[in-house]
Structure formats: structure tokens, C-alpha cells
Short mmCIF file of C-alpha atoms and ligand atoms in Angstrom, two decimals:
data_model
loop_
_atom_site.label_atom_id
_atom_site.label_comp_id
_atom_site.label_asym_id
_atom_site.label_seq_id
_atom_site.Cartn_x
_atom_site.Cartn_y
_atom_site.Cartn_z
CA UNK A 1062 0.00 0.00 0.00
CA UNK A 1063 1.41 3.43 -0.88
CA UNK A 1064 1.77 6.10 1.80
CA UNK A 1065 -0.72 8.90 1.01
CA UNK A 1066 0.36 11.16 3.87
CA UNK A 1067 1.97 14.50 3.04
CA UNK A 1068 5.74 14.47 3.47
CA UNK A 1069 6.90 17.11 5.97
CA UNK A 1070 10.54 18.17 6.40
CA UNK A 1071 12.08 20.63 8.86
CA UNK A 1072 15.10 21.15 11.09
CA UNK A 1073 16.75 23.24 13.79
CA UNK A 1074 20.39 24.34 13.97
CA UNK A 1075 22.27 23.33 17.13
CA UNK A 1076 23.57 26.88 17.43
CA UNK A 1077 22.67 27.78 21.00
CA UNK A 1078 19.95 27.47 23.64
CA UNK A 1079 16.74 26.23 21.99
CA UNK A 1080 14.07 28.72 23.02
CA UNK A 1081 10.30 28.99 23.30
CA UNK A 1082 10.12 30.57 19.80
CA UNK A 1083 11.79 27.48 18.32
CA UNK A 1084 9.17 25.46 20.22
CA UNK A 1085 6.03 27.37 19.14
CA UNK A 1086 7.30 28.08 15.60
CA UNK A 1087 8.68 24.63 14.82
CA UNK A 1088 8.78 21.83 17.41
CA UNK A 1089 5.16 22.06 18.60
CA UNK A 1090 3.69 22.13 15.06
CA UNK A 1091 5.87 19.10 14.17
CA UNK A 1092 4.55 17.17 17.16
CA UNK A 1093 0.94 18.27 16.65
CA UNK A 1094 0.95 17.02 13.05
CA UNK A 1095 2.98 13.84 13.50
CA UNK A 1096 0.09 11.40 13.17
CA UNK A 1097 -1.08 12.96 9.89
CA UNK A 1098 2.20 13.45 8.00
CA UNK A 1099 5.30 11.47 7.07
CA UNK A 1100 7.64 13.68 9.08
CA UNK A 1101 11.39 13.93 8.50
CA UNK A 1102 13.14 16.08 11.11
CA UNK A 1103 16.81 16.79 10.93
CA UNK A 1104 19.25 18.41 13.35
CA UNK A 1105 20.93 20.70 10.82
CA UNK A 1106 24.41 20.61 12.29
CA UNK A 1107 26.21 21.53 9.04
CA UNK A 1108 24.24 24.79 9.02
CA UNK A 1109 25.37 25.46 12.59
CA UNK A 1110 28.98 25.66 11.36
CA UNK A 1111 28.06 29.05 9.82
CA UNK A 1112 27.22 30.51 13.24
CA UNK A 1113 30.08 32.71 14.41
CA UNK A 1114 28.91 32.80 18.02
CA UNK A 1115 28.01 29.26 18.94
CA UNK A 1116 27.84 28.10 22.57
CA UNK A 1117 31.63 28.14 23.25
CA UNK A 1118 31.84 25.43 25.91
CA UNK A 1119 30.32 22.64 23.83
CA UNK A 1120 31.20 20.94 20.56
CA UNK A 1121 28.67 21.03 17.70
CA UNK A 1122 28.42 17.23 18.04
CA UNK A 1123 27.46 17.47 21.70
CA UNK A 1124 24.90 20.20 21.02
CA UNK A 1125 23.47 18.20 18.10
CA UNK A 1126 22.72 15.21 20.31
CA UNK A 1127 21.12 17.52 22.87
CA UNK A 1128 18.87 18.99 20.20
CA UNK A 1129 17.93 15.48 19.02
CA UNK A 1130 17.05 14.59 22.64
CA UNK A 1131 14.94 17.74 22.79
CA UNK A 1132 13.03 16.70 19.65
CA UNK A 1133 12.06 13.51 21.49
CA UNK A 1134 11.40 15.24 24.80
CA UNK A 1135 8.98 17.65 23.10
CA UNK A 1136 6.99 14.64 21.92
CA UNK A 1137 8.32 13.58 18.51
CA UNK A 1138 7.83 9.83 18.29
CA UNK A 1139 10.64 8.09 16.39
CA UNK A 1140 8.16 5.38 15.34
CA UNK A 1141 6.07 8.04 13.56
CA UNK A 1142 8.85 10.40 12.37
CA UNK A 1143 12.38 10.10 11.00
CA UNK A 1144 14.97 11.92 13.15
CA UNK A 1145 18.62 12.24 12.12
CA UNK A 1146 21.74 14.42 12.06
CA UNK A 1147 22.35 16.27 8.79
CA UNK A 1148 26.12 15.67 8.85
CA UNK A 1149 25.53 11.89 8.87
CA UNK A 1150 23.83 11.99 5.45
CA UNK A 1151 26.36 13.20 2.86
CA UNK A 1152 23.77 13.65 0.10
CA UNK A 1153 22.82 17.03 1.63
CA UNK A 1154 26.04 18.94 0.82
CA UNK A 1155 26.35 16.90 -2.40
CA UNK A 1156 23.01 18.10 -3.82
CA UNK A 1157 23.74 21.57 -2.50
CA UNK A 1158 26.82 21.71 -4.73
CA UNK A 1159 24.75 20.65 -7.75
CA UNK A 1160 22.28 23.45 -6.99
CA UNK A 1161 25.10 25.98 -6.56
CA UNK A 1162 26.03 25.37 -10.19
CA UNK A 1163 22.52 26.53 -11.17
CA UNK A 1164 21.52 29.26 -8.70
CA UNK A 1165 22.17 32.89 -9.72
CA UNK A 1166 24.26 34.77 -7.16
CA UNK A 1167 21.68 37.59 -7.00
CA UNK A 1168 19.09 35.21 -5.51
CA UNK A 1169 21.36 34.71 -2.51
CA UNK A 1170 22.68 38.23 -1.94
CA UNK A 1171 19.13 39.57 -1.57
CA UNK A 1172 18.20 37.18 1.27
CA UNK A 1173 17.31 39.28 4.33
CA UNK A 1174 18.82 36.82 6.83
CA UNK A 1175 22.14 36.89 4.92
CA UNK A 1176 22.15 40.69 4.88
CA UNK A 1177 21.49 41.01 8.61
CA UNK A 1178 23.89 38.24 9.69
CA UNK A 1179 26.64 39.45 7.31
CA UNK A 1180 26.34 42.90 8.90
CA UNK A 1181 27.17 41.44 12.31
CA UNK A 1182 30.59 40.08 11.33
CA UNK A 1183 33.75 41.45 9.69
CA UNK A 1184 34.64 38.21 7.95
CA UNK A 1185 31.61 36.74 6.18
CA UNK A 1186 31.96 32.99 5.50
CA UNK A 1187 30.88 31.93 2.00
CA UNK A 1188 28.54 29.38 3.59
CA UNK A 1189 26.51 32.18 5.15
CA UNK A 1190 25.64 33.20 1.59
CA UNK A 1191 25.03 29.66 0.30
CA UNK A 1192 23.11 28.56 3.42
CA UNK A 1193 19.69 28.73 1.65
CA UNK A 1194 21.03 26.44 -1.11
CA UNK A 1195 21.98 23.76 1.42
CA UNK A 1196 18.58 24.29 3.02
CA UNK A 1197 16.92 23.79 -0.38
CA UNK A 1198 18.86 20.53 -0.76
CA UNK A 1199 17.75 19.43 2.75
CA UNK A 1200 14.11 19.86 1.74
CA UNK A 1201 14.14 18.81 -1.94
CA UNK A 1202 16.05 15.57 -1.30
CA UNK A 1203 12.96 14.15 0.42
CA UNK A 1204 10.19 15.41 -1.92
CA UNK A 1205 8.80 17.32 1.06
CA UNK A 1206 5.44 18.90 0.29
CA UNK A 1207 5.28 20.97 3.47
CA UNK A 1208 7.93 22.66 5.59
CA UNK A 1209 6.67 23.69 9.04
CA UNK A 1210 8.77 26.67 10.16
CA UNK A 1211 8.55 30.03 11.90
CA UNK A 1212 7.90 33.20 9.92
CA UNK A 1213 11.62 34.12 9.66
CA UNK A 1214 12.22 31.10 7.39
CA UNK A 1215 9.54 31.99 4.81
CA UNK A 1216 11.99 33.56 2.36
CA UNK A 1217 14.28 30.52 2.54
CA UNK A 1218 11.45 28.11 1.72
CA UNK A 1219 10.47 30.34 -1.19
CA UNK A 1220 13.99 30.15 -2.61
CA UNK A 1221 13.93 26.35 -2.22
CA UNK A 1222 10.75 26.41 -4.29
CA UNK A 1223 12.38 28.69 -6.89
CA UNK A 1224 15.39 26.36 -7.11
CA UNK A 1225 13.11 23.34 -7.63
CA UNK A 1226 11.11 25.19 -10.27
CA UNK A 1227 14.22 26.33 -12.15
CA UNK A 1228 15.73 22.83 -12.11
CA UNK A 1229 12.45 21.23 -13.23
CA UNK A 1230 11.95 23.66 -16.09
CA UNK A 1231 15.56 23.28 -17.29
CA UNK A 1232 16.00 19.50 -16.95
CA UNK A 1233 12.55 17.97 -16.57
CA UNK A 1234 10.56 17.23 -13.47
CA UNK A 1235 12.79 16.06 -10.64
CA UNK A 1236 11.63 17.92 -7.53
CA UNK A 1237 8.41 18.47 -5.61
CA UNK A 1238 7.68 22.17 -4.93
CA UNK A 1239 7.57 22.63 -1.13
CA UNK A 1240 5.12 24.93 0.71
CA UNK A 1241 6.05 26.72 3.92
CA UNK A 1242 3.61 25.92 6.75
CA UNK A 1243 3.55 28.81 9.17
CA UNK A 1244 1.25 28.80 12.20
CA UNK A 1245 -1.08 31.67 13.16
CA UNK A 1246 0.21 32.04 16.73
CA UNK A 1247 3.75 31.47 17.88
CA UNK A 1248 5.41 31.73 14.47
CA UNK A 1249 7.24 34.91 15.49
CA UNK A 1250 8.05 35.25 19.18
CA UNK A 1251 9.97 38.41 19.95
CA UNK A 1252 12.90 38.90 22.35
CA UNK A 1253 11.91 39.49 25.98
CA UNK A 1254 14.60 42.14 26.50
CA UNK A 1255 13.93 43.88 23.16
CA UNK A 1256 10.46 43.06 21.80
CA UNK A 1257 11.06 44.69 18.42
CA UNK A 1258 13.58 41.97 17.43
CA UNK A 1259 12.96 38.26 16.94
CA UNK A 1260 13.95 35.91 19.78
CA UNK A 1261 17.03 34.05 18.53
CA UNK A 1262 19.43 31.41 19.81
CA UNK A 1263 22.59 33.25 18.92
CA UNK A 1264 21.54 36.57 20.47
CA UNK A 1265 20.59 34.76 23.68
CA UNK A 1266 24.24 33.74 24.05
CA UNK A 1267 25.23 37.37 24.60
CA UNK A 1268 22.08 39.02 25.99
CA UNK A 1269 20.80 37.63 29.30
CA UNK A 1270 17.05 38.03 29.54
CA UNK A 1271 16.68 37.72 25.76
CA UNK A 1272 14.97 34.33 25.67
CA UNK A 1273 13.49 31.50 27.69
CA UNK A 1274 15.07 28.14 26.94
CA UNK A 1275 12.82 25.10 26.65
CA UNK A 1276 14.91 23.43 29.34
CA UNK A 1277 15.24 26.45 31.65
CA UNK A 1278 14.40 25.74 35.29
CA UNK A 1279 11.33 27.33 36.96
CA UNK A 1280 13.39 30.05 38.70
CA UNK A 1281 15.07 31.12 35.46
CA UNK A 1282 11.70 31.20 33.65
CA UNK A 1283 10.03 33.33 36.35
CA UNK A 1284 13.03 35.68 36.58
CA UNK A 1285 13.15 36.27 32.82
CA UNK A 1286 9.41 36.93 32.62
CA UNK A 1287 9.58 39.31 35.62
CA UNK A 1288 12.30 41.30 33.86
CA UNK A 1289 10.67 41.22 30.41
CA UNK A 1290 10.27 44.60 28.74
CA UNK A 1291 6.63 45.80 28.80
CA UNK A 1292 5.01 48.98 27.47
CA UNK A 1293 5.40 52.24 29.37
CA UNK A 1294 2.08 52.05 31.31
CA UNK A 1295 1.09 49.89 34.26
CA UNK A 1296 -1.95 47.94 33.03
CA UNK A 1297 -2.79 45.97 29.89
CA UNK A 1298 -4.63 47.90 27.16
CA UNK A 1299 -5.22 45.23 24.52
CA UNK A 1300 -6.42 47.62 21.79
CA UNK A 1301 -3.39 49.90 22.07
CA UNK A 1302 -0.78 47.39 23.22
CA UNK A 1303 2.81 48.11 22.22
CA UNK A 1304 5.45 45.54 21.20
CA UNK A 1305 6.26 44.35 24.76
CA UNK A 1306 2.71 43.55 25.89
CA UNK A 1307 1.74 42.19 22.45
CA UNK A 1308 4.64 39.76 22.71
CA UNK A 1309 3.70 38.57 26.22
CA UNK A 1310 0.06 38.10 25.14
CA UNK A 1311 1.19 36.21 22.04
CA UNK A 1312 3.37 33.86 24.12
CA UNK A 1313 0.44 33.33 26.50
CA UNK A 1314 -1.89 32.44 23.59
CA UNK A 1315 0.67 30.13 22.00
CA UNK A 1316 1.10 28.08 25.17
CA UNK A 1317 -2.48 28.17 26.52
CA UNK A 1318 -4.21 27.52 23.20
CA UNK A 1319 -6.68 30.31 24.09
CA UNK A 1320 -8.19 32.39 21.28
CA UNK A 1321 -7.37 36.09 20.84
CA UNK A 1322 -10.69 37.02 22.44
CA UNK A 1323 -10.24 34.73 25.44
CA UNK A 1324 -6.70 35.93 26.18
CA UNK A 1325 -7.71 39.58 25.66
CA UNK A 1326 -10.70 39.27 28.00
CA UNK A 1327 -8.53 37.58 30.62
CA UNK A 1328 -5.94 40.36 30.80
CA UNK A 1329 -7.50 43.60 29.48
CA UNK A 1330 -7.31 46.27 32.18
CA UNK A 1331 -5.27 44.05 34.56
CA UNK A 1332 -1.87 45.14 35.88
CA UNK A 1333 1.28 44.01 34.02
CA UNK A 1334 2.18 41.99 37.14
CA UNK A 1335 -0.94 39.81 36.73
CA UNK A 1336 -0.08 39.02 33.10
CA UNK A 1337 3.54 38.25 34.02
CA UNK A 1338 2.61 36.01 36.97
CA UNK A 1339 0.08 33.99 34.95
CA UNK A 1340 2.43 33.71 32.00
CA UNK A 1341 5.34 32.54 34.18
CA UNK A 1342 3.11 29.92 35.81
CA UNK A 1343 1.85 28.70 32.42
CA UNK A 1344 5.39 28.37 31.02
CA UNK A 1345 6.73 26.62 34.13
CA UNK A 1346 3.90 24.06 33.95
CA UNK A 1347 4.19 23.54 30.18
CA UNK A 1348 7.98 23.18 30.13
CA UNK A 1349 8.52 21.09 33.31
CA UNK A 1350 7.62 17.70 31.72
CA UNK A 1351 9.78 18.47 28.65
CA UNK A 1352 12.71 19.36 30.89
CA UNK A 1353 12.52 16.15 32.93
CA UNK A 1354 12.05 13.96 29.84
CA UNK A 1355 15.03 15.71 28.23
CA UNK A 1356 17.23 14.98 31.24
CA UNK A 1357 16.10 11.34 31.24
CA UNK A 1358 16.86 10.98 27.52
CA UNK A 1359 20.33 12.53 27.80
CA UNK A 1360 21.19 9.78 30.26
CA UNK A 1361 19.94 7.14 27.79
CA UNK A 1362 22.77 7.45 25.29
CA UNK A 1363 22.22 4.07 23.67
CA UNK A 1364 18.53 4.73 23.02
CA UNK A 1365 19.33 8.11 21.43
CA UNK A 1366 22.02 6.44 19.28
CA UNK A 1367 19.50 3.84 18.09
CA UNK A 1368 16.94 6.51 17.15
CA UNK A 1369 19.53 8.52 15.22
CA UNK A 1370 20.96 5.44 13.48
CA UNK A 1371 17.53 4.35 12.34
CA UNK A 1372 16.74 7.87 11.14
CA UNK A 1373 20.06 8.09 9.30
CA UNK A 1374 19.36 4.81 7.48
CA UNK A 1375 15.99 5.93 6.16
CA UNK A 1376 17.18 9.45 5.28
CA UNK A 1377 20.20 8.01 3.48
CA UNK A 1378 18.10 5.53 1.49
CA UNK A 1379 15.53 8.13 0.38
CA UNK A 1380 18.09 10.79 -0.43
CA UNK A 1381 20.51 8.58 -2.38
CA UNK A 1382 17.60 7.55 -4.62
CA UNK A 1383 16.96 11.24 -5.31
CA UNK A 1384 20.64 11.98 -5.97
CA UNK A 1385 20.85 9.06 -8.39
CA UNK A 1386 17.86 10.46 -10.28
CA UNK A 1387 19.44 13.95 -10.41
CA UNK A 1388 22.77 12.59 -11.70
CA UNK A 1389 20.96 10.73 -14.45
CA UNK A 1390 18.94 13.81 -15.46
CA UNK A 1391 22.15 15.89 -15.58
CA UNK A 1392 23.81 13.30 -17.82
CA UNK A 1393 26.48 12.43 -15.26
CA UNK A 1394 25.43 8.76 -15.27
CA UNK A 1395 24.34 6.31 -17.89
N1 AQP B 712 11.49 33.83 17.48
C1 AQP B 712 10.93 32.83 16.83
N2 AQP B 712 9.60 32.63 16.84
C2 AQP B 712 9.04 31.58 16.19
N3 AQP B 712 9.76 30.67 15.48
C3 AQP B 712 11.09 30.82 15.46
N4 AQP B 712 12.09 30.11 14.89
C4 AQP B 712 13.27 30.69 15.14
N5 AQP B 712 13.10 31.78 15.90
C5 AQP B 712 11.75 31.90 16.12
C6 AQP B 712 11.88 28.88 14.12
O1 AQP B 712 12.61 27.83 14.75
C7 AQP B 712 13.21 26.99 13.77
C8 AQP B 712 14.71 26.99 14.00
O2 AQP B 712 15.42 27.33 12.91
P1 AQP B 712 16.99 27.45 12.78
O3 AQP B 712 17.65 26.76 13.90
O4 AQP B 712 17.35 26.98 11.43
O5 AQP B 712 17.38 28.95 12.84
P2 AQP B 712 16.72 30.32 12.94
O6 AQP B 712 15.41 30.42 12.24
O7 AQP B 712 17.72 31.30 12.50
O8 AQP B 712 16.48 30.34 14.52
P3 AQP B 712 17.15 31.22 15.62
O9 AQP B 712 16.56 30.79 16.92
O10 AQP B 712 17.06 32.66 15.26
O11 AQP B 712 18.65 30.76 15.62
P4 AQP B 712 20.01 31.49 15.23
O12 AQP B 712 20.16 32.61 16.22
O13 AQP B 712 21.02 30.40 15.42
O14 AQP B 712 19.92 31.97 13.82
C9 AQP B 712 12.77 27.57 12.42
O15 AQP B 712 11.60 26.93 11.96
C10 AQP B 712 12.48 29.00 12.74
O16 AQP B 712 11.59 29.62 11.84
#
């Protein structure tokens, strides 16, 4: 019997402390959909090599295994989804090179993430520019129809689609065109210390109070929420809320599952302290089971190895079939 489920592909870079934005924008949607899709979820460790300010005390390998453990702790079931490390499946950088021979440079230099990250460093690695091409290879290798991501990744999924379209129209149909799947709530959580910028792993390494990590302990969660930047008033005015209060309300909605109306009615006119206390309590309760499952899984090295080995085998099989097809289309074989 053929599998009629949509194929879903996504990944997270092991480039720092995985935060609540990564959870609401990516991990939670993966888990929520896992019974309906054929999910392939990768720890994109090769991408993390482009990060100039990775967590300095840990190797990328160590962080990659922690992120894989977090995938499981958040509820991804390895019997339902394929979970693997990108660097263990060589077809990813291989197809990326093939795409690089086809992709016009201008497509890459106009990427907003490249422009902002390149501005933050004096010496821009080439891979920061070609990052979306490797990401296109990650997705297109598996004929993924949907890519569940946060809003910041929309442009990268669009370029993956453009690359597939260009290849298909030049050489004949080889790739499925992927669609970004971006949730209504939680797809863009802002920084708690600066609510006009997106919460990000790398910034959290330098700015304390920037983010809440999925595995933060209750004290750290409550402290960060207490210190979070609000608007300049003292009580919540939902209609005229500024960036700080909008962000706190959005986080509340994303974790409680309440509608806009319910969350607005709950907090409108209440003091900022009430919103912060209820939000801290909600986050502590939601993250506690993930944290303890994560700690349990980290101690189960052999189990994690088994999950990743099984994932690697399937990813390798599917992706080598696709590479063989591409080589034939390009006239490199046969
Ligand atoms: N603030 C956010 N709100 C909602 N979703 C978010 N994502 C990232 N930040 C937010 C989503 O999480 C997944 C992780 O993607 P990534 O690791 O490839 O890198 P990223 O998008 O660049 O994430 P970060 O946290 O900002 O990491 P750094 O600082 O390392 O670049 C994606 O689905 C992303 O949309």
C-alpha cells in the first residue's frame, strides 16, 4: 500500500539554547501534526557551522545530540517520524553543490537573513551566503510537500521552491515544490529584553534576559518573565498594546491555546504583574515535563544512538535515490 500522507521536512540548527520561539514556531507544530504526515526532522548541524557565536563550551556534536534529545522530549515519536543528524547523510552537501552550479548569485545576496547576519561580522563565510542552497537541498532531497517553520524562514522556503522550479523547467521534473507551513500564533516570538527583534538562539548567548530556553528551570523562567520589557504604562490595554505587551500576550496564547478574544478578555485592564505572573506559571507548567524527559533521555545514550541510526538509514536511502535520479537527469550517469 502506498503512503498517502503528506511528506513534511524541517530542522533546527544546534547553534545555542533552543528557546520557546523554536518550540512554538517549529517543534510544537511538528509534534501536533505527527500522526497525519510522514515527518522527516533533521538536526541541521552543518548549518550550525556558519554561526560565528556558537555556545563556546560545547562541541557542535554534543549540542546536536542535545537537540535530538529535545526533539524527542517535546513529543516527537521516532516510530512516527524520522529523526537524524544532517552531517551523517552526505547527500545534503552533495546536492547543495549541484544546486550551486545553477543558482544565480543575486538570488542569494538579496536574502534578508544573509544581509542582517553578514552585517554582524567582519569576515563573512561563504557558507553564510550559500546557506539557503543547502537548506533547499535538505528539503528537496525528500520530496517534502510541506515545511513547518517560523515566519523568519519563509523567504528561505520560497527560494527552495524557486530552485526546484528552475531545475524542473531546465532539466525535466525532478523535484516536488515545497510549501512553507507557518502557524497563526507562535510563528514569530519576539525577544523578551527587546520586543522589536525576533527571539534568537545566537543573540541569547550574549544578551541575558533575551529568551526562555525550553529546558530552563522554573526560577530562570520566572526571573526572565519578571524582567521582560513591557510597554510604558502599568496595566494591559489590549487595543493599544505596544510591542512588549503584544509579545507577552502572544506567548500566552501560543502556550495556553486560548483564542485572541479569550486571552484579551482575561488580561484587558489588569496590571502588568498579573499578566507576568500567569504567563510565568503557564510556562513553568508547560515546560517542566519536557525538561525532565530531556534529562532522562540525555542519560539514555544508547537509546538516542538507536533513534539517530535508524533515522540516518531511512534518510540516506531516500536521499541517495533522489541523488541518483538527479545525476541521471544531468547526464552524469548512464
Ligand atoms: N522567534 C521565533 N519565533 C518563532 N519561530 C522561530 N524560529 C526561530 N526563531 C523563532 C523557528 O525555529 C526553527 C529553528 O530554525 P533554525 O535553527 O534553522 O534557525 P533560525 O530560524 O535562524 O532560529 P534562531 O533561533 O534565530 O537561531 P540562530 O540565532 O542560530 O539563527 C525555524 O523553523 C524558525 O523559523
